[in-house]
CSV table of C-alpha atoms in Angstrom, one decimal:
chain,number,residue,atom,x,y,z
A,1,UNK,CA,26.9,20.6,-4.8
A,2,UNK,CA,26.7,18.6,-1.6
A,3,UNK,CA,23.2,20.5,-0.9
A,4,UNK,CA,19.6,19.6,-0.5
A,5,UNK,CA,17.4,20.7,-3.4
A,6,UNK,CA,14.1,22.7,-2.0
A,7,UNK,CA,12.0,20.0,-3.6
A,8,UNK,CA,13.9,17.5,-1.5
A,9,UNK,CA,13.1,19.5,1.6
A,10,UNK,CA,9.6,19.8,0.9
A,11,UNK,CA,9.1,16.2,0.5
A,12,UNK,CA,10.5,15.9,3.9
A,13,UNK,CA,8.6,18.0,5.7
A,14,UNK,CA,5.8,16.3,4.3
A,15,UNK,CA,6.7,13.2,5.8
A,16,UNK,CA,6.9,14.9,8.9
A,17,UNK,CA,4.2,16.3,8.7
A,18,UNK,CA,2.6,12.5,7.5
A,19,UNK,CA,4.1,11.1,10.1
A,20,UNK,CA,2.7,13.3,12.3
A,21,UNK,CA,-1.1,13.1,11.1
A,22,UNK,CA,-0.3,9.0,11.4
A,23,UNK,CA,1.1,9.7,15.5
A,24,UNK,CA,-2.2,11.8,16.4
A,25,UNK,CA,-4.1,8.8,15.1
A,26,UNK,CA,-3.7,7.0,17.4
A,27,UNK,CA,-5.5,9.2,20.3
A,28,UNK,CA,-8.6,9.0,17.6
A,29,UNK,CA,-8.9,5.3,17.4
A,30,UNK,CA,-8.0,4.7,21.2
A,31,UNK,CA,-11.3,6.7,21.9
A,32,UNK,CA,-13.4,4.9,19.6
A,33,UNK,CA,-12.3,1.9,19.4
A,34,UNK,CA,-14.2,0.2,22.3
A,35,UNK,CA,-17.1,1.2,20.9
A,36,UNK,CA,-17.3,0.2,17.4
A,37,UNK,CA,-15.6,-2.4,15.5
A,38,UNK,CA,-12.1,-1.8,13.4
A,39,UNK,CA,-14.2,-2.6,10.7
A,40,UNK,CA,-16.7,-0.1,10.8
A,41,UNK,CA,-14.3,2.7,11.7
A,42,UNK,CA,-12.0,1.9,8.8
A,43,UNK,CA,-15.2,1.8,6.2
A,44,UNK,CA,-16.3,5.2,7.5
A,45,UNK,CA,-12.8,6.8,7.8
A,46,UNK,CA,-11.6,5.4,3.7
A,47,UNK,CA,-15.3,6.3,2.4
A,48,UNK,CA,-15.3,10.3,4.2
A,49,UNK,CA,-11.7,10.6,2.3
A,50,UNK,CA,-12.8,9.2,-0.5
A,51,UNK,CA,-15.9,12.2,-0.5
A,52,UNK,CA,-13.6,14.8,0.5
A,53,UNK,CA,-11.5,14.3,-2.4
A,54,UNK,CA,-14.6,13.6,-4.7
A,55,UNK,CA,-15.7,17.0,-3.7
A,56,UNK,CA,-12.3,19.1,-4.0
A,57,UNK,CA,-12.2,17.1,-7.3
A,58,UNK,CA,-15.5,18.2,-8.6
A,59,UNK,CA,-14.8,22.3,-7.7
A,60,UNK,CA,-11.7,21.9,-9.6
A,61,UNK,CA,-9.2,22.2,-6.4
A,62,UNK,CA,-7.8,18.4,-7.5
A,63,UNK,CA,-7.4,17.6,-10.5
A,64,UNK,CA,-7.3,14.0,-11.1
A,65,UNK,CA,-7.1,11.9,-14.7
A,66,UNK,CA,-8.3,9.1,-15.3
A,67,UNK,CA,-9.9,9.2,-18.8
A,68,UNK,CA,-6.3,8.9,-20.4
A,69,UNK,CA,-5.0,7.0,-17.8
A,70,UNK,CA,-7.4,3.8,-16.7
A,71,UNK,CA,-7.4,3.6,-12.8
A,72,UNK,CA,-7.4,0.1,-13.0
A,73,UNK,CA,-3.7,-0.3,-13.1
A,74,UNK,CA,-3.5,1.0,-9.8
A,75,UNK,CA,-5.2,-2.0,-8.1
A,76,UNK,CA,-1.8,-3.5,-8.1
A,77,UNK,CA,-0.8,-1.0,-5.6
A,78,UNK,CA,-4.1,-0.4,-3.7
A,79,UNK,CA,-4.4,-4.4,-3.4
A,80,UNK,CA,-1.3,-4.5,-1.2
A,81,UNK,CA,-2.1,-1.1,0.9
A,82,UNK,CA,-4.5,-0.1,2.1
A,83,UNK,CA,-6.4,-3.3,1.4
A,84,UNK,CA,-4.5,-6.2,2.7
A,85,UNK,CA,-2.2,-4.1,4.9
A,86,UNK,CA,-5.0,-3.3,7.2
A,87,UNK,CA,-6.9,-6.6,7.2
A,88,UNK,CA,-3.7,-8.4,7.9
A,89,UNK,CA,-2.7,-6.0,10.1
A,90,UNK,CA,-6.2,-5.3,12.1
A,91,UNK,CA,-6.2,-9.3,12.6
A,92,UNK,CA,-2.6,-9.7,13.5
A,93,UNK,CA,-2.7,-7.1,16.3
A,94,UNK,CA,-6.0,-8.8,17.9
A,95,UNK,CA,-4.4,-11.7,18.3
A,96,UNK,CA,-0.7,-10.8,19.6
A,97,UNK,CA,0.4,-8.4,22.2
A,98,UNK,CA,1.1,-5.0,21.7
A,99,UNK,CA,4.5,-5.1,22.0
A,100,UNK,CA,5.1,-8.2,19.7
A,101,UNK,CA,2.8,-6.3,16.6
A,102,UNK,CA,4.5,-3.3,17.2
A,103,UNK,CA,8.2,-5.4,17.0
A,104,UNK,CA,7.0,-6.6,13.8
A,105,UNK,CA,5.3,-4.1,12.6
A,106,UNK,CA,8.9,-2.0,13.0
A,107,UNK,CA,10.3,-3.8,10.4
A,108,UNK,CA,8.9,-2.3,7.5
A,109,UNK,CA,11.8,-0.2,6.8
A,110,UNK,CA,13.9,-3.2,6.4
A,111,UNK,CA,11.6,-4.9,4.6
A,112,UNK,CA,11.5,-1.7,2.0
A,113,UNK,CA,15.0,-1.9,1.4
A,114,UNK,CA,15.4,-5.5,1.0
A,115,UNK,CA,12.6,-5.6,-1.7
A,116,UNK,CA,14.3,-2.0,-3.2
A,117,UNK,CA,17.2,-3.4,-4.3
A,118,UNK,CA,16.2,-6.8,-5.4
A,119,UNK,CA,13.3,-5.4,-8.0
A,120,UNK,CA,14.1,-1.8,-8.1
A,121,UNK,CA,17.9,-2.2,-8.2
A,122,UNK,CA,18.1,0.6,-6.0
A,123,UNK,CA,21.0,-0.5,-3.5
A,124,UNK,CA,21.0,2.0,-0.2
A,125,UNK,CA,24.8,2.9,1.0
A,126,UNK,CA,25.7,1.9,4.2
A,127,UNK,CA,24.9,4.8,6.0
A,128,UNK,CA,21.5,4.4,5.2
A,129,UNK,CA,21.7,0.9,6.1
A,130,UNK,CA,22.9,2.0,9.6
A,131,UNK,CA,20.4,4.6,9.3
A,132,UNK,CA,17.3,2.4,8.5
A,133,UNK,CA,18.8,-0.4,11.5
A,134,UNK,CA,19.2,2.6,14.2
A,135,UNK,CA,15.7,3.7,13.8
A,136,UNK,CA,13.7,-0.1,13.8
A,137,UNK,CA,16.0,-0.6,16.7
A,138,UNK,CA,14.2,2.8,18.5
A,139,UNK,CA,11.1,1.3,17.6
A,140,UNK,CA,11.7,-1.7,18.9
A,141,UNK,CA,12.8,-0.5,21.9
A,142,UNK,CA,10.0,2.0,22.6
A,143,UNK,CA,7.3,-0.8,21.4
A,144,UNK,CA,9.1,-3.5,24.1
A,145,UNK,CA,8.8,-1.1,26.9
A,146,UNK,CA,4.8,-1.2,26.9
A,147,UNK,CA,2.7,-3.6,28.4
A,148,UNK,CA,2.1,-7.0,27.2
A,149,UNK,CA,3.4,-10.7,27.5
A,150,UNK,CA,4.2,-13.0,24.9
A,151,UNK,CA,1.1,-14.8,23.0
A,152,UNK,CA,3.2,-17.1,20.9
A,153,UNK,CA,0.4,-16.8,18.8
A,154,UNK,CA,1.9,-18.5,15.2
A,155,UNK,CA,-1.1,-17.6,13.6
A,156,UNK,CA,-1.1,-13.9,14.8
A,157,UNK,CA,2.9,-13.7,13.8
A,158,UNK,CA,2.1,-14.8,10.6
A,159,UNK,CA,-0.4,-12.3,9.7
A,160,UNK,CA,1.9,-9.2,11.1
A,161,UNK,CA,4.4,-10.9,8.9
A,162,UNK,CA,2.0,-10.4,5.4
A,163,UNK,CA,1.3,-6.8,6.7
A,164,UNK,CA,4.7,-6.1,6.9
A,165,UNK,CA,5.0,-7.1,3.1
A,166,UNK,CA,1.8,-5.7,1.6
A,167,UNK,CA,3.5,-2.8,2.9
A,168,UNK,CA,7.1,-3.8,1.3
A,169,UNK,CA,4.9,-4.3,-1.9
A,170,UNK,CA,3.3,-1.0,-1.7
A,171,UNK,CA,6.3,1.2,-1.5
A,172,UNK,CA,7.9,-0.6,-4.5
A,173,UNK,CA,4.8,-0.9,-6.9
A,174,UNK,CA,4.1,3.3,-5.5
A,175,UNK,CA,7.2,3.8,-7.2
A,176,UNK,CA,7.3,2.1,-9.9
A,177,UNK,CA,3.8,4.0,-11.1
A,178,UNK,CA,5.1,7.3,-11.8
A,179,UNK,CA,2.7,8.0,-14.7
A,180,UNK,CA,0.3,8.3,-12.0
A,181,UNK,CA,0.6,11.7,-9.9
A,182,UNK,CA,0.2,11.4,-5.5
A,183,UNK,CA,-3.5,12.9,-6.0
A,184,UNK,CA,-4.5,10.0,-8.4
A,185,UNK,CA,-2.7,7.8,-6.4
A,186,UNK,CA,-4.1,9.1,-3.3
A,187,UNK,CA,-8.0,9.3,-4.5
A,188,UNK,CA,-7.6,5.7,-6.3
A,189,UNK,CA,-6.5,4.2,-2.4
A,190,UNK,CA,-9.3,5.9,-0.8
A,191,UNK,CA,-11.8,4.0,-3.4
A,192,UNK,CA,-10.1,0.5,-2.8
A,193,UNK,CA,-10.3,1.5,0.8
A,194,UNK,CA,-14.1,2.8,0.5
A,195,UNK,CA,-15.1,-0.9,-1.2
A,196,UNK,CA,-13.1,-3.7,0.6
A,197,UNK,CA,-13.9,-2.2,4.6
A,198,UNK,CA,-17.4,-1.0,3.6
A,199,UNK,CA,-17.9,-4.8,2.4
A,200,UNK,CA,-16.1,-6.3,5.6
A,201,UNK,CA,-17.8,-3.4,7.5
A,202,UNK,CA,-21.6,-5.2,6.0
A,203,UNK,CA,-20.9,-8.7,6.6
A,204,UNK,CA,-19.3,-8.0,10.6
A,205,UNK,CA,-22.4,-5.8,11.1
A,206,UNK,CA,-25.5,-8.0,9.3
A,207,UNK,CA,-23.9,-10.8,11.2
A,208,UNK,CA,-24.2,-9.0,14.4
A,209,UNK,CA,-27.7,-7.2,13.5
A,210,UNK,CA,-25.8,-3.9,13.9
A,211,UNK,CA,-26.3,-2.9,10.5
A,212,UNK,CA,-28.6,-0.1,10.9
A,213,UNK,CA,-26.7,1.1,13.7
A,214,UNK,CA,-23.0,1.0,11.4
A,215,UNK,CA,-25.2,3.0,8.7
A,216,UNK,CA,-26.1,5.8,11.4
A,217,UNK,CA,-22.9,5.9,13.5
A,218,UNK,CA,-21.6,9.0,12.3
A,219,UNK,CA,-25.1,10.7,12.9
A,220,UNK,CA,-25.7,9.5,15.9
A,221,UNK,CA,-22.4,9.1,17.8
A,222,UNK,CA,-20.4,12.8,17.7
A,223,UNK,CA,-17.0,11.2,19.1
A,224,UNK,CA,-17.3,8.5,16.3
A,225,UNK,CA,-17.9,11.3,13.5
A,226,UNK,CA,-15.0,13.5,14.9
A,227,UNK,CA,-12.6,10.3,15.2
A,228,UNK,CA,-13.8,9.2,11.9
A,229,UNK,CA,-13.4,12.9,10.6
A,230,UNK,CA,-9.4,13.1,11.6
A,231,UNK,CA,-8.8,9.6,10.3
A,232,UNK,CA,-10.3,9.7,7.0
A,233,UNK,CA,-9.6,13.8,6.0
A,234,UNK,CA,-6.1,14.1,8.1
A,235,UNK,CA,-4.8,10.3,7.6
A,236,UNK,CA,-6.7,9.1,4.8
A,237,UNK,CA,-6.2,11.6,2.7
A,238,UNK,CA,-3.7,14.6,3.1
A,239,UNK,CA,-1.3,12.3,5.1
A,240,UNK,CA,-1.1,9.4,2.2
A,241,UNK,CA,-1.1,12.3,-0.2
A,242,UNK,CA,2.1,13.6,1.5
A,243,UNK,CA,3.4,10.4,2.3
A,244,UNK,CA,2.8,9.9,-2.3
A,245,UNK,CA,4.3,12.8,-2.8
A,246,UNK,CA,7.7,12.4,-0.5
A,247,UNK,CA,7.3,8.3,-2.7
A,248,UNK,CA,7.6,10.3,-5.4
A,249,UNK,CA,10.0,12.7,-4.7
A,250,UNK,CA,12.8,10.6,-2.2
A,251,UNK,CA,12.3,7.3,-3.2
A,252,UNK,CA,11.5,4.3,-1.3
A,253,UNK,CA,14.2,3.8,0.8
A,254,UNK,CA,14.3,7.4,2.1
A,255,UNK,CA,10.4,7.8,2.6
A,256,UNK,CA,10.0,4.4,4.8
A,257,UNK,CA,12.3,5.5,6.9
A,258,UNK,CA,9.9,8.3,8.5
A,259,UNK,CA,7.7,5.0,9.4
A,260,UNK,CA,9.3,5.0,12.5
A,261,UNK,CA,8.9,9.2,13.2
A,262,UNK,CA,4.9,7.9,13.9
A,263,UNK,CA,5.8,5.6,16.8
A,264,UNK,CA,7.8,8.7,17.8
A,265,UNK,CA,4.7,11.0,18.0
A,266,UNK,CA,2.1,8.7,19.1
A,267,UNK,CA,4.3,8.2,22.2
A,268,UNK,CA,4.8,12.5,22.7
A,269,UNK,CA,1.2,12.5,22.0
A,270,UNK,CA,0.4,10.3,24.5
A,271,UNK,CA,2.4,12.0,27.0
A,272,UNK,CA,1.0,15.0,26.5
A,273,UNK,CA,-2.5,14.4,25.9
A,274,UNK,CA,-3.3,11.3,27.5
A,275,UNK,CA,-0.6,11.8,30.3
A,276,UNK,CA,0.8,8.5,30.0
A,277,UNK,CA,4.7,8.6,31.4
A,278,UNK,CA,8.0,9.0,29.3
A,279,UNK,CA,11.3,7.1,30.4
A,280,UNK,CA,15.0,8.0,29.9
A,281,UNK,CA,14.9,4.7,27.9
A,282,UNK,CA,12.4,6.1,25.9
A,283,UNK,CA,14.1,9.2,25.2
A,284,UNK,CA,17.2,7.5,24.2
A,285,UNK,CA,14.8,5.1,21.7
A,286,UNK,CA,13.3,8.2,20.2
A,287,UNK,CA,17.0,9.6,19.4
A,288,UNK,CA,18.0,6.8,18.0
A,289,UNK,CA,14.6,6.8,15.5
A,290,UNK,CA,15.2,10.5,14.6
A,291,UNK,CA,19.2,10.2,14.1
A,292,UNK,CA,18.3,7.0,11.8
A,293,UNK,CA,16.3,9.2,9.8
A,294,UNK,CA,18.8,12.0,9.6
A,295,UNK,CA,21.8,9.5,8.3
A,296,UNK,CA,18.8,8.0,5.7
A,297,UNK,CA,17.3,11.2,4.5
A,298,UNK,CA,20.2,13.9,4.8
A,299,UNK,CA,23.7,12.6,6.0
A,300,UNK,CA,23.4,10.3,2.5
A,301,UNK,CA,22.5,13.0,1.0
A,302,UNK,CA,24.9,15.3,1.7
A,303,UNK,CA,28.1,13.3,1.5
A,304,UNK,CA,27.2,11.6,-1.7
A,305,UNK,CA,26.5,14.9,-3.3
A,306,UNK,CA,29.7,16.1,-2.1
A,307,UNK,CA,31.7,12.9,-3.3
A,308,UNK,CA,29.8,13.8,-6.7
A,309,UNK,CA,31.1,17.2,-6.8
A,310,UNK,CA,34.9,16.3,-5.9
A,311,UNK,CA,34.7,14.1,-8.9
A,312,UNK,CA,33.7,16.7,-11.2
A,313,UNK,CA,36.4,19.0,-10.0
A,314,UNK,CA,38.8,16.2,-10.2
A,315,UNK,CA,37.9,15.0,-14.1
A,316,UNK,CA,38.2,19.0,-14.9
A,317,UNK,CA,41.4,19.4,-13.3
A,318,UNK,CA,42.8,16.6,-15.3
């Protein structure tokens, strides 16, 4: 009693590891992403996982079924995230500052819980309230301290806002499809991704008479292919499979709340590769994001497991 199982573990370390893949992203895109539409980078990036897995699935390494099980019931996931999520999001972010999308976009976690309890019934204790609060609240705080001033944009705000839920909605409807294992889950998100930014990808490109260019981008542009490599086998792939499995595993509640451990490593990444400078303020943000995850994911854990254990010794002793 009052210990965490090995499974439990695992999942974590997924998520950090997740979380991680998700941080390092953000050097990939930074280096592309003057060069080539969102659009085109997401189409490539979705459609490389989605042949990576296609591949490994073919040889026998995944093993993915969806004779018995139609895929189709999955678009009720996949339509929230990646779909909307990244449209909503892509457009949001162009129009508002960085530090007002990243505010919002912080807010996730709350968000999960909120929408956990009221169609999951899954109520978090406080600690994991005071968890899931101390971590946006890091977030927020390392977000506020980059550049940018206010847009008031309504229109941008409003756009972060839907990303924020398509995300909500993804983390509930994830969980509530447990006849479907991470890989399925995982391959079946690549496809939706593959479809809906391939098809925005076309119509941003014919409009612009860049079409044959976006068809030979990856063989003609070696940092787009090696950004576009990371983003769709590292992110795309093993980091939503980890980030499925730890769903799967820990539950909504306790998975979101590594959201904010990628703000955490974008900013050491940046630091370290990009040499951008670290405050005392920031340090004391990116404590507060890694203790919230500690009272979500373990300090919970632990104590209801031990207040578990005391009862069971208690009704035997009577």
């Amino acid at each position: 009693m009052g210990k965490l199982t090995w499974r439990e573990i695992s999942a974590m370390l997924g998520s950090c590891c997740s979380s991680m893949l998700f941080g390092h992203s953000y050097m990939f895109t930074k280096r592309i992403v003057g060069e080539v539409s969102v659009f085109t980078l997401l189409s490539w990036r979705f459609l490389l996982g989605a042949v990576a897995m296609t591949l490994l699935m073919l040889v026998g390494v995944l093993h993915i079924d969806f004779r018995t099980k139609s895929p189709w019931t999955l678009l009720k996931m996949t339509v929230f995230s990646p779909a909307a999520y990244f449209i909503l999001e892509t457009y949001g972010v162009s129009l508002t500052s960085a530090s007002e999308s990243g505010t919002i976009i912080a807010c996730i976690p709350i968000i999960t819980v909120i929408a956990t309890a009221i169609f999951l019934r899954e109520n978090p204790s406080w600690i994991q309230v005071a968890g899931i609060m101390a971590s946006t609240a890091g977030i927020v705080i390392i977000v506020l301290l980059k550049e940018g001033t206010p847009t008031f944009n309504l229109l941008g705000y409003i756009l972060l806002l839907g990303a924020v839920l398509s995300q909500g909605a993804y983390f509930v409807i994830n969980k509530s499809l447990s006849q479907y294992s991470p890989i399925e889950k995982t391959y079946f998100m690549c496809l939706t991704g593959t479809v809906v930014f391939t098809v925005c990808a076309t119509v941003e490109n014919l409009r612009a008479g860049t079409f044959s260019a976006y068809l030979m981008m990856p063989f003609t542009n070696g940092e787009f292919l090696l950004s576009a490599a990371y983003l769709g086998l590292g992110c795309t792939t093993l980091a939503f499979l980890l980030a499925n499995r730890s769903l799967t595993i820990l539950g909504t509640t306790r998975t979101s709340a590594f959201a904010g451990l990628t703000t955490v490593i974008s900013v050491v990444s940046g630091v370290l590769f990009l040499h951008e400078p670290f405050s005392l303020l920031q340090g004391f943000a990116t404590f507060l994001v890694v203790a919230g995850i500690y009272c979500v994911n373990i300090l919970h854990v632990l104590l209801q497991r031990r207040r578990d254990g005391a009862g069971a010794v208690g009704k035997i002793g009577a």
